[in-house]
mmCIF file of C-alpha atoms in Angstrom:
data_model
loop_
_atom_site.group_PDB
_atom_site.id
_atom_site.type_symbol
_atom_site.label_atom_id
_atom_site.label_comp_id
_atom_site.label_asym_id
_atom_site.label_seq_id
_atom_site.Cartn_x
_atom_site.Cartn_y
_atom_site.Cartn_z
ATOM 1 C CA MET L 1192 -13.950 -2.927 19.353
ATOM 2 C CA GLN L 1193 -10.964 -5.206 19.938
ATOM 3 C CA LEU L 1194 -7.430 -4.406 18.828
ATOM 4 C CA PHE L 1195 -5.663 -6.840 16.523
ATOM 5 C CA PRO L 1196 -2.620 -8.514 18.156
ATOM 6 C CA PHE L 1197 0.555 -7.858 16.163
ATOM 7 C CA GLY L 1198 4.281 -8.432 16.431
ATOM 8 C CA HIS L 1199 7.477 -7.793 14.506
ATOM 9 C CA ALA L 1200 11.132 -8.732 14.881
ATOM 10 C CA THR L 1201 14.460 -9.005 13.116
ATOM 11 C CA HIS L 1202 17.067 -11.738 13.573
ATOM 12 C CA PRO L 1203 19.526 -13.585 11.283
ATOM 13 C CA GLN L 1204 17.698 -16.833 12.125
ATOM 14 C CA TRP L 1205 14.020 -16.868 11.242
ATOM 15 C CA ARG L 1206 13.144 -19.185 14.151
ATOM 16 C CA MET L 1207 14.453 -16.622 16.625
ATOM 17 C CA ALA L 1208 12.488 -13.831 14.926
ATOM 18 C CA ALA L 1209 9.372 -16.011 14.933
ATOM 19 C CA GLY L 1210 9.830 -16.691 18.641
ATOM 20 C CA LEU L 1211 9.983 -12.967 19.375
ATOM 21 C CA VAL L 1212 6.887 -12.311 17.265
ATOM 22 C CA LEU L 1213 4.952 -15.138 18.910
ATOM 23 C CA ALA L 1214 5.837 -13.817 22.360
ATOM 24 C CA GLN L 1215 4.405 -10.396 21.435
ATOM 25 C CA LEU L 1216 1.234 -11.912 19.975
ATOM 26 C CA ARG L 1217 0.579 -14.179 22.949
ATOM 27 C CA ALA L 1218 1.177 -11.388 25.436
ATOM 28 C CA GLN L 1219 -1.260 -9.066 23.657
ATOM 29 C CA MET L 1220 -3.922 -11.763 23.346
ATOM 30 C CA THR L 1221 -4.102 -11.824 27.155
ATOM 31 C CA LEU L 1222 -4.502 -8.049 27.480
ATOM 32 C CA HIS L 1223 -7.792 -6.259 27.943
ATOM 33 C CA GLY L 1224 -8.867 -4.604 24.704
ATOM 34 C CA TYR L 1225 -7.046 -7.043 22.405
ATOM 35 C CA ALA L 1226 -8.765 -9.851 20.498
ATOM 36 C CA PRO L 1227 -8.154 -13.112 22.409
ATOM 37 C CA SER L 1228 -8.910 -15.582 19.602
ATOM 38 C CA PRO L 1229 -8.486 -14.130 16.093
ATOM 39 C CA THR L 1230 -8.621 -16.519 13.123
ATOM 40 C CA LEU L 1231 -7.021 -14.546 10.251
ATOM 41 C CA GLY L 1232 -3.262 -13.964 10.175
ATOM 42 C CA LEU L 1233 -1.397 -11.526 7.924
ATOM 43 C CA LEU L 1234 2.281 -12.410 7.464
ATOM 44 C CA TYR L 1235 4.938 -10.254 5.805
ATOM 45 C CA ILE L 1236 8.602 -11.215 5.536
ATOM 46 C CA THR L 1237 11.660 -9.578 4.025
ATOM 47 C CA ASP L 1238 13.345 -11.364 1.153
ATOM 48 C CA HIS L 1239 16.123 -12.582 3.463
ATOM 49 C CA TYR L 1240 13.617 -15.187 4.674
ATOM 50 C CA ALA L 1241 12.073 -15.971 1.262
ATOM 51 C CA ALA L 1242 13.790 -19.355 0.903
ATOM 52 C CA SER L 1243 12.295 -20.430 4.242
ATOM 53 C CA ALA L 1244 8.775 -19.193 3.505
ATOM 54 C CA GLN L 1245 7.094 -22.606 3.803
ATOM 55 C CA GLU L 1246 8.890 -23.438 7.032
ATOM 56 C CA ILE L 1247 7.910 -20.078 8.523
ATOM 57 C CA LEU L 1248 4.233 -20.515 7.621
ATOM 58 C CA ASP L 1249 4.175 -24.101 8.917
ATOM 59 C CA HIS L 1250 5.826 -23.039 12.169
ATOM 60 C CA LEU L 1251 3.461 -20.139 12.824
ATOM 61 C CA GLY L 1252 0.458 -22.283 11.929
ATOM 62 C CA ALA L 1253 1.536 -24.967 14.391
ATOM 63 C CA GLU L 1254 2.204 -22.460 17.159
ATOM 64 C CA LEU L 1255 -1.094 -20.618 16.592
ATOM 65 C CA PRO L 1256 -3.600 -23.396 15.844
ATOM 66 C CA GLU L 1257 -6.541 -21.071 16.475
ATOM 67 C CA VAL L 1258 -5.483 -19.032 13.414
ATOM 68 C CA THR L 1259 -7.007 -21.032 10.557
ATOM 69 C CA ASP L 1260 -6.378 -18.611 7.685
ATOM 70 C CA TRP L 1261 -3.192 -16.894 6.517
ATOM 71 C CA ALA L 1262 -2.332 -14.363 3.825
ATOM 72 C CA GLY L 1263 0.713 -12.239 3.051
ATOM 73 C CA THR L 1264 3.787 -11.878 0.883
ATOM 74 C CA VAL L 1265 7.453 -10.868 0.710
ATOM 75 C CA GLY L 1266 9.010 -7.414 0.359
ATOM 76 C CA VAL L 1267 12.464 -5.886 0.164
ATOM 77 C CA GLY L 1268 11.255 -4.132 3.282
ATOM 78 C CA ILE L 1269 8.419 -4.621 5.731
ATOM 79 C CA ALA L 1270 6.666 -2.266 8.129
ATOM 80 C CA SER L 1271 4.944 -2.310 11.468
ATOM 81 C CA SER L 1272 3.878 0.311 13.977
ATOM 82 C CA ASN L 1273 6.588 3.003 14.061
ATOM 83 C CA VAL L 1274 9.289 0.819 12.436
ATOM 84 C CA GLU L 1275 10.626 -0.198 9.017
ATOM 85 C CA TYR L 1276 12.920 -3.127 8.253
ATOM 86 C CA PHE L 1277 14.953 -2.658 5.082
ATOM 87 C CA ASP L 1278 17.769 -4.907 3.896
ATOM 88 C CA GLU L 1279 17.649 -7.068 7.032
ATOM 89 C CA PRO L 1280 15.938 -10.363 7.907
ATOM 90 C CA ALA L 1281 12.601 -9.578 9.524
ATOM 91 C CA MET L 1282 8.956 -10.558 9.778
ATOM 92 C CA ALA L 1283 5.706 -8.947 10.912
ATOM 93 C CA VAL L 1284 2.415 -10.616 11.806
ATOM 94 C CA MET L 1285 -1.027 -9.223 12.617
ATOM 95 C CA LEU L 1286 -3.939 -11.401 13.768
ATOM 96 C CA CYS L 1287 -7.264 -9.998 12.614
ATOM 97 C CA ALA L 1288 -10.414 -10.562 14.644
ATOM 98 C CA VAL L 1289 -12.846 -10.735 11.737
ATOM 99 C CA PRO L 1290 -15.944 -13.000 11.786
ATOM 100 C CA SER L 1291 -15.175 -16.135 9.787
ATOM 101 C CA ASP L 1292 -18.219 -15.685 7.535
ATOM 102 C CA GLN L 1293 -17.044 -12.180 6.594
ATOM 103 C CA TYR L 1294 -13.846 -13.037 4.734
ATOM 104 C CA ARG L 1295 -12.323 -15.574 2.357
ATOM 105 C CA VAL L 1296 -8.668 -16.216 1.554
ATOM 106 C CA PHE L 1297 -8.051 -16.790 -2.166
ATOM 107 C CA SER L 1298 -5.131 -17.707 -4.424
ATOM 108 C CA GLY L 1299 -4.358 -19.026 -7.870
ATOM 109 C CA VAL L 1300 -5.118 -22.610 -6.835
ATOM 110 C CA ALA L 1301 -8.118 -21.675 -4.668
ATOM 111 C CA PRO L 1302 -9.977 -18.826 -6.419
ATOM 112 C CA LEU L 1303 -12.599 -16.751 -4.670
ATOM 113 C CA PRO L 1304 -15.874 -18.746 -4.716
ATOM 114 C CA GLY L 1305 -18.733 -17.187 -6.617
ATOM 115 C CA SER L 1306 -21.043 -17.672 -3.648
ATOM 116 C CA PHE L 1307 -19.042 -15.225 -1.525
ATOM 117 C CA ARG L 1308 -20.239 -11.625 -1.853
ATOM 118 C CA ALA L 1309 -17.002 -9.635 -1.663
ATOM 119 C CA HIS L 1310 -17.218 -5.986 -0.701
ATOM 120 C CA THR L 1311 -13.500 -5.213 -1.057
ATOM 121 C CA ALA L 1312 -10.240 -7.186 -1.039
ATOM 122 C CA LEU L 1313 -6.622 -7.151 0.092
ATOM 123 C CA VAL L 1314 -4.573 -8.279 -2.926
ATOM 124 C CA HIS L 1315 -0.975 -9.466 -3.229
ATOM 125 C CA ALA L 1316 0.428 -10.075 -6.700
ATOM 126 C CA ASP L 1317 3.522 -11.134 -8.636
ATOM 127 C CA ALA L 1318 4.776 -8.435 -11.019
ATOM 128 C CA ALA L 1319 5.805 -11.115 -13.548
ATOM 129 C CA THR L 1320 2.202 -12.269 -13.998
ATOM 130 C CA PRO L 1321 1.023 -11.756 -17.613
ATOM 131 C CA ASP L 1322 -1.756 -9.188 -18.122
ATOM 132 C CA LEU L 1323 -1.486 -8.167 -14.487
ATOM 133 C CA ALA L 1324 -3.319 -4.848 -14.849
ATOM 134 C CA GLU L 1325 -6.249 -6.616 -16.497
ATOM 135 C CA LEU L 1326 -6.339 -9.257 -13.739
ATOM 136 C CA ILE L 1327 -6.432 -6.539 -11.071
ATOM 137 C CA ALA L 1328 -9.297 -4.771 -12.856
ATOM 138 C CA GLU L 1329 -11.139 -8.086 -13.207
ATOM 139 C CA MET L 1330 -10.701 -8.764 -9.483
ATOM 140 C CA ALA L 1331 -12.037 -5.294 -8.694
ATOM 141 C CA ASP L 1332 -15.114 -6.051 -10.799
ATOM 142 C CA ARG L 1333 -15.808 -9.045 -8.556
ATOM 143 C CA THR L 1334 -16.230 -6.785 -5.522
ATOM 144 C CA ALA L 1335 -19.299 -4.690 -4.745
ATOM 145 C CA THR L 1336 -17.283 -1.482 -4.315
ATOM 146 C CA GLY L 1337 -14.669 -2.039 -7.023
ATOM 147 C CA TYR L 1338 -12.064 -1.163 -4.403
ATOM 148 C CA LEU L 1339 -8.899 -3.228 -3.910
ATOM 149 C CA PHE L 1340 -5.894 -2.465 -1.730
ATOM 150 C CA GLY L 1341 -2.494 -4.152 -1.596
ATOM 151 C CA GLY L 1342 0.631 -4.379 -3.704
ATOM 152 C CA LEU L 1343 3.130 -6.360 -5.743
ATOM 153 C CA ALA L 1344 5.589 -8.617 -3.951
ATOM 154 C CA SER L 1345 9.159 -7.301 -4.117
ATOM 155 C CA SER L 1346 12.137 -9.558 -3.640
ATOM 156 C CA ARG L 1347 15.760 -10.092 -4.633
ATOM 157 C CA ALA L 1348 15.191 -13.812 -4.043
ATOM 158 C CA ASP L 1349 12.050 -15.961 -4.309
ATOM 159 C CA VAL L 1350 8.858 -14.005 -5.002
ATOM 160 C CA VAL L 1351 6.412 -15.759 -2.708
ATOM 161 C CA GLN L 1352 2.871 -15.229 -1.476
ATOM 162 C CA PHE L 1353 1.082 -16.764 1.510
ATOM 163 C CA ALA L 1354 -2.524 -17.921 1.130
ATOM 164 C CA ILE L 1355 -4.117 -20.742 3.053
ATOM 165 C CA GLY L 1356 -7.583 -21.053 4.546
ATOM 166 C CA GLY L 1357 -9.635 -23.321 6.786
ATOM 167 C CA ASN L 1358 -6.773 -25.487 8.042
ATOM 168 C CA GLY L 1359 -5.803 -26.282 4.467
ATOM 169 C CA ASN L 1360 -9.273 -27.483 3.506
ATOM 170 C CA LEU L 1361 -10.132 -24.660 1.132
ATOM 171 C CA ARG L 1362 -11.863 -26.016 -1.985
ATOM 172 C CA GLY L 1363 -9.338 -26.374 -4.800
ATOM 173 C CA GLN L 1364 -6.359 -25.988 -2.513
ATOM 174 C CA GLY L 1365 -5.665 -29.727 -2.265
ATOM 175 C CA LYS L 1366 -2.358 -30.466 -0.582
ATOM 176 C CA ALA L 1367 -0.920 -27.014 -1.271
ATOM 177 C CA GLY L 1368 1.051 -25.775 1.702
ATOM 178 C CA GLY L 1369 -0.002 -22.149 1.436
ATOM 179 C CA VAL L 1370 3.106 -20.700 -0.278
ATOM 180 C CA PHE L 1371 2.626 -19.690 -3.901
ATOM 181 C CA ARG L 1372 4.473 -18.072 -6.786
ATOM 182 C CA GLY L 1373 2.785 -16.050 -9.508
ATOM 183 C CA GLY L 1374 -0.717 -14.672 -9.936
ATOM 184 C CA LEU L 1375 -2.902 -13.024 -7.332
ATOM 185 C CA SER L 1376 -3.750 -13.958 -3.760
ATOM 186 C CA GLY L 1377 -5.199 -12.241 -0.734
ATOM 187 C CA VAL L 1378 -8.300 -11.846 1.392
ATOM 188 C CA ALA L 1379 -11.753 -10.769 0.237
ATOM 189 C CA PHE L 1380 -13.913 -9.063 2.854
ATOM 190 C CA ALA L 1381 -17.701 -8.970 3.041
ATOM 191 C CA GLU L 1382 -19.797 -5.889 3.739
ATOM 192 C CA GLY L 1383 -19.782 -6.525 7.481
ATOM 193 C CA VAL L 1384 -16.056 -5.714 7.718
ATOM 194 C CA GLN L 1385 -15.788 -1.943 7.959
ATOM 195 C CA LEU L 1386 -12.683 -0.601 6.228
ATOM 196 C CA VAL L 1387 -11.454 2.863 5.333
ATOM 197 C CA SER L 1388 -8.668 3.216 2.782
ATOM 198 C CA ARG L 1389 -6.731 6.131 1.304
ATOM 199 C CA ILE L 1390 -4.000 6.488 -1.314
ATOM 200 C CA THR L 1391 -1.108 8.928 -0.977
ATOM 201 C CA GLN L 1392 0.592 9.783 -4.248
ATOM 202 C CA GLY L 1393 3.418 11.674 -2.566
ATOM 203 C CA CYS L 1394 3.436 14.166 -5.429
ATOM 204 C CA GLN L 1395 2.324 17.763 -5.704
ATOM 205 C CA PRO L 1396 0.974 19.197 -8.995
ATOM 206 C CA VAL L 1397 3.128 22.058 -10.252
ATOM 207 C CA ALA L 1398 0.878 23.151 -13.119
ATOM 208 C CA PRO L 1399 -2.770 22.963 -14.220
ATOM 209 C CA ALA L 1400 -4.091 19.741 -15.735
ATOM 210 C CA ARG L 1401 -4.264 19.672 -19.510
ATOM 211 C CA SER L 1402 -5.830 17.467 -22.159
ATOM 212 C CA ILE L 1403 -3.615 15.276 -24.308
ATOM 213 C CA THR L 1404 -4.463 16.304 -27.865
ATOM 214 C CA GLY L 1405 -1.643 14.410 -29.558
ATOM 215 C CA ALA L 1406 -0.121 11.055 -28.647
ATOM 216 C CA ASP L 1407 1.886 8.236 -30.187
ATOM 217 C CA GLY L 1408 2.381 5.184 -27.959
ATOM 218 C CA ASN L 1409 4.067 6.535 -24.851
ATOM 219 C CA LEU L 1410 4.969 9.876 -26.445
ATOM 220 C CA VAL L 1411 2.837 12.926 -25.669
ATOM 221 C CA THR L 1412 3.144 15.233 -28.660
ATOM 222 C CA GLU L 1413 0.489 17.866 -27.848
ATOM 223 C CA LEU L 1414 -1.168 19.279 -24.720
ATOM 224 C CA ASP L 1415 -4.201 21.513 -25.259
ATOM 225 C CA GLY L 1416 -3.143 21.854 -28.894
ATOM 226 C CA GLU L 1417 0.373 23.077 -28.035
ATOM 227 C CA PRO L 1418 3.638 21.132 -28.444
ATOM 228 C CA ALA L 1419 4.014 19.047 -25.268
ATOM 229 C CA LEU L 1420 7.715 19.836 -24.816
ATOM 230 C CA ASP L 1421 7.038 23.564 -25.004
ATOM 231 C CA VAL L 1422 4.305 23.242 -22.373
ATOM 232 C CA LEU L 1423 6.644 21.259 -20.102
ATOM 233 C CA LEU L 1424 9.423 23.847 -20.360
ATOM 234 C CA GLU L 1425 6.991 26.683 -19.689
ATOM 235 C CA ASP L 1426 5.400 24.947 -16.684
ATOM 236 C CA LEU L 1427 8.787 24.217 -15.106
ATOM 237 C CA HIS L 1428 10.239 27.629 -16.020
ATOM 238 C CA ILE L 1429 13.304 26.029 -17.603
ATOM 239 C CA SER L 1430 15.132 26.205 -20.934
ATOM 240 C CA LEU L 1431 17.096 23.595 -22.880
ATOM 241 C CA ASP L 1432 19.676 26.338 -23.450
ATOM 242 C CA GLN L 1433 20.677 25.738 -19.810
ATOM 243 C CA PRO L 1434 20.874 21.919 -19.871
ATOM 244 C CA GLN L 1435 22.243 21.368 -16.369
ATOM 245 C CA ALA L 1436 19.494 23.306 -14.628
ATOM 246 C CA ALA L 1437 16.908 21.755 -16.942
ATOM 247 C CA MET L 1438 18.034 18.203 -16.141
ATOM 248 C CA THR L 1439 17.913 18.889 -12.400
ATOM 249 C CA ALA L 1440 14.303 20.063 -12.690
ATOM 250 C CA LEU L 1441 13.297 17.216 -15.016
ATOM 251 C CA ARG L 1442 14.661 14.528 -12.695
ATOM 252 C CA ALA L 1443 12.284 15.722 -9.977
ATOM 253 C CA THR L 1444 9.297 15.955 -12.346
ATOM 254 C CA LEU L 1445 6.723 13.254 -13.071
ATOM 255 C CA VAL L 1446 3.321 13.206 -14.747
ATOM 256 C CA GLY L 1447 -0.087 12.440 -13.315
ATOM 257 C CA LEU L 1448 -2.410 10.753 -15.812
ATOM 258 C CA THR L 1449 -6.114 9.999 -15.777
ATOM 259 C CA GLN L 1450 -9.013 9.468 -18.148
ATOM 260 C CA ALA L 1451 -10.838 12.412 -19.703
ATOM 261 C CA SER L 1452 -13.915 12.048 -17.496
ATOM 262 C CA GLU L 1453 -11.981 12.185 -14.224
ATOM 263 C CA ASP L 1454 -10.426 15.098 -12.351
ATOM 264 C CA VAL L 1455 -6.642 15.120 -12.109
ATOM 265 C CA VAL L 1456 -6.443 17.562 -9.205
ATOM 266 C CA ASN L 1457 -9.102 17.641 -6.479
ATOM 267 C CA ARG L 1458 -10.569 20.699 -4.790
ATOM 268 C CA ILE L 1459 -7.749 20.927 -2.219
ATOM 269 C CA GLY L 1460 -4.967 20.849 -4.799
ATOM 270 C CA HIS L 1461 -3.948 17.182 -4.503
ATOM 271 C CA PHE L 1462 -4.166 14.385 -7.053
ATOM 272 C CA GLY L 1463 -7.414 12.421 -7.107
ATOM 273 C CA THR L 1464 -7.354 8.686 -6.417
ATOM 274 C CA ASP L 1465 -7.820 7.764 -10.103
ATOM 275 C CA VAL L 1466 -4.563 9.474 -11.072
ATOM 276 C CA VAL L 1467 -1.541 7.285 -11.833
ATOM 277 C CA VAL L 1468 1.898 8.867 -11.532
ATOM 278 C CA ARG L 1469 4.553 7.917 -14.066
ATOM 279 C CA HIS L 1470 8.153 8.966 -14.825
ATOM 280 C CA ILE L 1471 9.222 11.173 -17.698
ATOM 281 C CA ILE L 1472 11.607 8.893 -19.595
ATOM 282 C CA GLY L 1473 12.720 11.139 -22.436
ATOM 283 C CA LEU L 1474 12.274 14.212 -24.608
ATOM 284 C CA ASP L 1475 11.845 14.344 -28.397
ATOM 285 C CA PRO L 1476 13.097 17.772 -29.588
ATOM 286 C CA ARG L 1477 12.307 16.962 -33.227
ATOM 287 C CA ARG L 1478 8.619 16.201 -32.550
ATOM 288 C CA ARG L 1479 8.501 18.518 -29.519
ATOM 289 C CA GLY L 1480 7.218 15.578 -27.483
ATOM 290 C CA VAL L 1481 7.549 14.210 -23.950
ATOM 291 C CA ALA L 1482 7.903 10.445 -23.446
ATOM 292 C CA VAL L 1483 6.394 8.941 -20.284
ATOM 293 C CA ALA L 1484 6.534 5.478 -18.730
ATOM 294 C CA SER L 1485 2.999 4.587 -19.758
ATOM 295 C CA LYS L 1486 0.909 4.279 -22.869
ATOM 296 C CA VAL L 1487 -1.030 7.489 -23.473
ATOM 297 C CA GLU L 1488 -4.044 8.286 -25.611
ATOM 298 C CA GLU L 1489 -5.665 11.424 -26.940
ATOM 299 C CA GLY L 1490 -8.326 12.678 -24.565
ATOM 300 C CA MET L 1491 -6.506 11.671 -21.393
ATOM 301 C CA ARG L 1492 -5.702 14.360 -18.824
ATOM 302 C CA LEU L 1493 -2.123 15.117 -17.707
ATOM 303 C CA ALA L 1494 -0.546 17.297 -15.028
ATOM 304 C CA PHE L 1495 3.150 17.729 -14.309
ATOM 305 C CA CYS L 1496 4.093 17.174 -10.682
ATOM 306 C CA ARG L 1497 7.059 17.067 -8.324
ATOM 307 C CA ARG L 1498 8.051 14.282 -5.980
ATOM 308 C CA ASP L 1499 10.046 15.383 -2.967
ATOM 309 C CA VAL L 1500 10.146 14.958 0.799
ATOM 310 C CA GLU L 1501 7.886 17.919 1.567
ATOM 311 C CA ALA L 1502 5.189 16.874 -0.906
ATOM 312 C CA ALA L 1503 5.283 13.233 0.214
ATOM 313 C CA ARG L 1504 5.169 14.124 3.907
ATOM 314 C CA ALA L 1505 2.281 16.575 3.478
ATOM 315 C CA ASP L 1506 0.200 14.122 1.462
ATOM 316 C CA LEU L 1507 0.826 11.262 3.908
ATOM 317 C CA VAL L 1508 -0.266 13.419 6.846
ATOM 318 C CA ARG L 1509 -3.335 14.455 4.843
ATOM 319 C CA ILE L 1510 -4.637 10.928 4.265
ATOM 320 C CA CYS L 1511 -4.041 9.983 7.922
ATOM 321 C CA ALA L 1512 -6.001 13.051 9.003
ATOM 322 C CA GLU L 1513 -8.842 12.166 6.630
ATOM 323 C CA ILE L 1514 -9.045 8.662 8.079
ATOM 324 C CA ARG L 1515 -9.053 9.912 11.658
ATOM 325 C CA GLU L 1516 -11.721 12.494 10.842
ATOM 326 C CA GLU L 1517 -13.940 9.839 9.274
ATOM 327 C CA LEU L 1518 -13.578 7.350 12.108
ATOM 328 C CA GLU L 1519 -13.223 9.338 15.312
ATOM 329 C CA PRO L 1520 -16.267 10.309 17.380
ATOM 330 C CA GLU L 1521 -17.040 13.990 17.720
ATOM 331 C CA GLU L 1522 -16.192 13.805 21.427
ATOM 332 C CA LEU L 1523 -13.358 11.836 23.071
ATOM 333 C CA PRO L 1524 -12.942 10.801 26.694
ATOM 334 C CA LEU L 1525 -10.437 13.002 28.533
ATOM 335 C CA ALA L 1526 -7.923 10.140 28.891
ATOM 336 C CA ALA L 1527 -7.983 9.412 25.176
ATOM 337 C CA ALA L 1528 -7.650 13.071 24.218
ATOM 338 C CA SER L 1529 -4.702 13.521 26.573
ATOM 339 C CA ALA L 1530 -2.957 10.430 25.174
ATOM 340 C CA LEU L 1531 -3.352 11.690 21.622
ATOM 341 C CA THR L 1532 -1.933 15.131 22.356
ATOM 342 C CA ALA L 1533 1.221 13.800 23.998
ATOM 343 C CA PRO L 1534 1.761 10.197 22.852
ATOM 344 C CA ASP L 1535 4.606 8.111 24.223
ATOM 345 C CA PRO L 1536 6.591 7.028 21.123
ATOM 346 C CA LEU L 1537 7.387 3.677 22.726
ATOM 347 C CA ALA L 1538 3.929 2.954 24.146
ATOM 348 C CA PRO L 1539 1.978 0.090 22.541
ATOM 349 C CA PRO L 1540 -1.436 0.729 21.006
ATOM 350 C CA SER L 1541 -4.352 0.664 23.407
ATOM 351 C CA ALA L 1542 -8.115 0.775 23.041
ATOM 352 C CA ALA L 1543 -8.121 4.046 24.998
ATOM 353 C CA THR L 1544 -5.994 5.895 22.434
ATOM 354 C CA THR L 1545 -7.264 4.617 19.070
ATOM 355 C CA PRO L 1546 -10.658 4.111 17.436
ATOM 356 C CA LEU L 1547 -9.052 1.640 15.033
ATOM 357 C CA ALA L 1548 -8.675 -2.117 15.388
ATOM 358 C CA GLY L 1549 -5.743 -2.448 12.996
ATOM 359 C CA ALA L 1550 -4.152 -1.146 9.812
ATOM 360 C CA ILE L 1551 -2.339 -2.359 6.705
ATOM 361 C CA TYR L 1552 0.136 -0.092 4.931
ATOM 362 C CA VAL L 1553 1.647 -0.859 1.538
ATOM 363 C CA SER L 1554 4.258 1.613 0.340
ATOM 364 C CA CYS L 1555 6.558 1.809 -2.661
ATOM 365 C CA ALA L 1556 9.991 0.253 -2.219
ATOM 366 C CA GLY L 1557 11.375 3.591 -3.395
ATOM 367 C CA ARG L 1558 9.787 5.405 -0.456
ATOM 368 C CA GLY L 1559 10.305 4.418 3.174
ATOM 369 C CA GLY L 1560 12.541 6.146 5.691
ATOM 370 C CA PRO L 1561 15.330 7.055 3.235
ATOM 371 C CA HIS L 1562 12.910 9.076 1.104
ATOM 372 C CA PHE L 1563 11.372 10.767 4.153
ATOM 373 C CA GLY L 1564 14.648 11.733 5.754
ATOM 374 C CA GLY L 1565 15.756 8.968 8.126
ATOM 375 C CA PRO L 1566 15.358 5.372 9.319
ATOM 376 C CA SER L 1567 11.680 4.423 9.811
ATOM 377 C CA ALA L 1568 10.674 8.026 9.085
ATOM 378 C CA GLU L 1569 7.666 7.115 6.944
ATOM 379 C CA MET L 1570 6.136 4.873 9.603
ATOM 380 C CA GLN L 1571 6.876 7.454 12.288
ATOM 381 C CA ILE L 1572 4.872 9.996 10.288
ATOM 382 C CA VAL L 1573 1.997 7.523 10.040
ATOM 383 C CA ARG L 1574 2.053 6.883 13.785
ATOM 384 C CA ARG L 1575 2.173 10.563 14.695
ATOM 385 C CA ALA L 1576 -0.656 11.405 12.275
ATOM 386 C CA LEU L 1577 -2.844 8.323 12.695
ATOM 387 C CA GLY L 1578 -2.153 7.592 16.346
ATOM 388 C CA ASP L 1579 -1.474 4.289 18.092
ATOM 389 C CA VAL L 1580 -2.842 1.485 15.958
ATOM 390 C CA PRO L 1581 -1.705 -2.124 15.348
ATOM 391 C CA LEU L 1582 -0.150 -2.063 11.892
ATOM 392 C CA VAL L 1583 1.719 -4.305 9.466
ATOM 393 C CA GLY L 1584 2.660 -3.922 5.839
ATOM 394 C CA PHE L 1585 5.403 -4.140 3.248
ATOM 395 C CA PHE L 1586 7.322 -2.138 0.674
ATOM 396 C CA ALA L 1587 6.126 -3.176 -2.754
ATOM 397 C CA GLY L 1588 7.174 -3.225 -6.376
ATOM 398 C CA GLY L 1589 3.887 -1.513 -7.254
ATOM 399 C CA GLU L 1590 0.865 -0.549 -5.195
ATOM 400 C CA ILE L 1591 -2.747 -1.584 -5.728
ATOM 401 C CA GLY L 1592 -5.511 0.898 -4.920
ATOM 402 C CA ARG L 1593 -9.080 0.802 -6.180
ATOM 403 C CA ARG L 1594 -8.712 -0.943 -9.571
ATOM 404 C CA HIS L 1595 -5.365 0.608 -10.508
ATOM 405 C CA LEU L 1596 -1.702 -0.342 -10.267
ATOM 406 C CA TYR L 1597 0.295 2.604 -8.939
ATOM 407 C CA GLY L 1598 3.940 3.482 -8.439
ATOM 408 C CA TYR L 1599 5.638 5.684 -5.803
ATOM 409 C CA THR L 1600 2.505 5.659 -3.633
ATOM 410 C CA GLY L 1601 1.346 4.493 -0.232
ATOM 411 C CA VAL L 1602 -1.956 2.674 0.377
ATOM 412 C CA LEU L 1603 -3.197 2.895 3.950
ATOM 413 C CA THR L 1604 -6.205 0.799 5.004
ATOM 414 C CA VAL L 1605 -7.663 0.655 8.488
ATOM 415 C CA PHE L 1606 -10.198 -1.637 10.161
ATOM 416 C CA ARG L 1607 -12.847 0.132 12.238
#
C-alpha cells in the first residue's frame, strides 16, 4: 500500500499557492511509503481562484507531466488533512496511485465509454444543470454498485469543473482544455479499486418514524392518519400558544424522508443512508399541515430530527469509526498502535500509522468548522477519528451519496 501524495496552500496569488503545493507533492513523492509516480490528480480550489481555473490546471499539468488525468471542482471552501480554507484563496491537490486501466475521467464533452465497467464513481456537478437528480440516478445506474460519491460545485464566481484524461486525448474531448461549466464530471473506478464510503447526516432523530398518509405537493397533511402539525407539536413538546419557544424549537428541527420500503432509522438509532434530510419551510394551521423543502408522497416515511453540534459531531465520529473498523487489521504493530493512541497533530500521514492510501471528503457548505465550534473543527474531528490519512475535498452546494442528492451532510470516501 502506497500513500497518495497531497498538498494544500493559501495565498492571494494562485502561482504562489501552486508552488507551495507542488513543493509538498514532490517532497512526498520521494519519501518511503508514498506513491512515486501517480497518474490521477484531484484538484480543488476555492472560488477566489475560479477565474484562473484554466491557468491553474495548465500550470499543474506542465509541472507534473507524469499526471495524465485530472478531475476536481470549485467550492466556497476546500479541505485537506486537519485544515479547512473558507473565504480565502486556496487550493488542494491529491495524486492518486490507481492503475490506469482501473479508472476513467469523464465529463459532458467526454462521457464515460460504454466499454468501461464502472464499479463506483466520484461525481462533481453543477447545481444549475436541468434534471440534475435524474442525471445522478442515471449515472448511478451505469455503475455495478449503484454507489456514487461527490458533490455540487459551490461558488460565488465561476462554477467550474476540472476533467481531462490521457494528456488531452480522451475520445470526444477534442481541444477542450479540461475546465468545464455545467453537467456532470468526475472519475469512474473499476472493481479493482477498493473504496469504502460513508455518509454522515449530522442529524439525530427526535421521534419515531411515521408513514405519510396525506400529502399535497410539498405539504405533509397527515402522519399515521393524524394531522401532521399535531404530530409535530407533540413530538417536539411545544405549543403554538407559546410562539417564541415554538419557533426556537422549529428552527432546529428538520425532517428525514425515505421511501416506504426503506428504514428511516437504523438499529443504532441513526438515519440510514437512503434518508434525505430537508428543512421545514412552513406550517399550515388551517390544514394542520407541515411544509417541507421537498416533494412528498403518500406512503413515504418521515421522522423529525434535530441538527446541532453534538449530533453532527457524534455522527461524524461514528462513520470514521465504522471505516476504521472495516479496514484495519485485527492486530497492529506496536509502533502503529502507539502512534494512533497519541498522534502528533502536526505530523504528516505515514504508512506506519494508517491503513488507508487516501481519502476524499465532501461536506455541506453550511457545515465546516463554524458549525462544529471553531476554525477547521470538522476536519480536526475527521483526523482524530480516522487517523493520519492523505485527504482532500471541498464544501459543496449539495452532496452526492449512493444515488441521492443530499443537503447538510458529509460524504467520506477512503481508498484502501
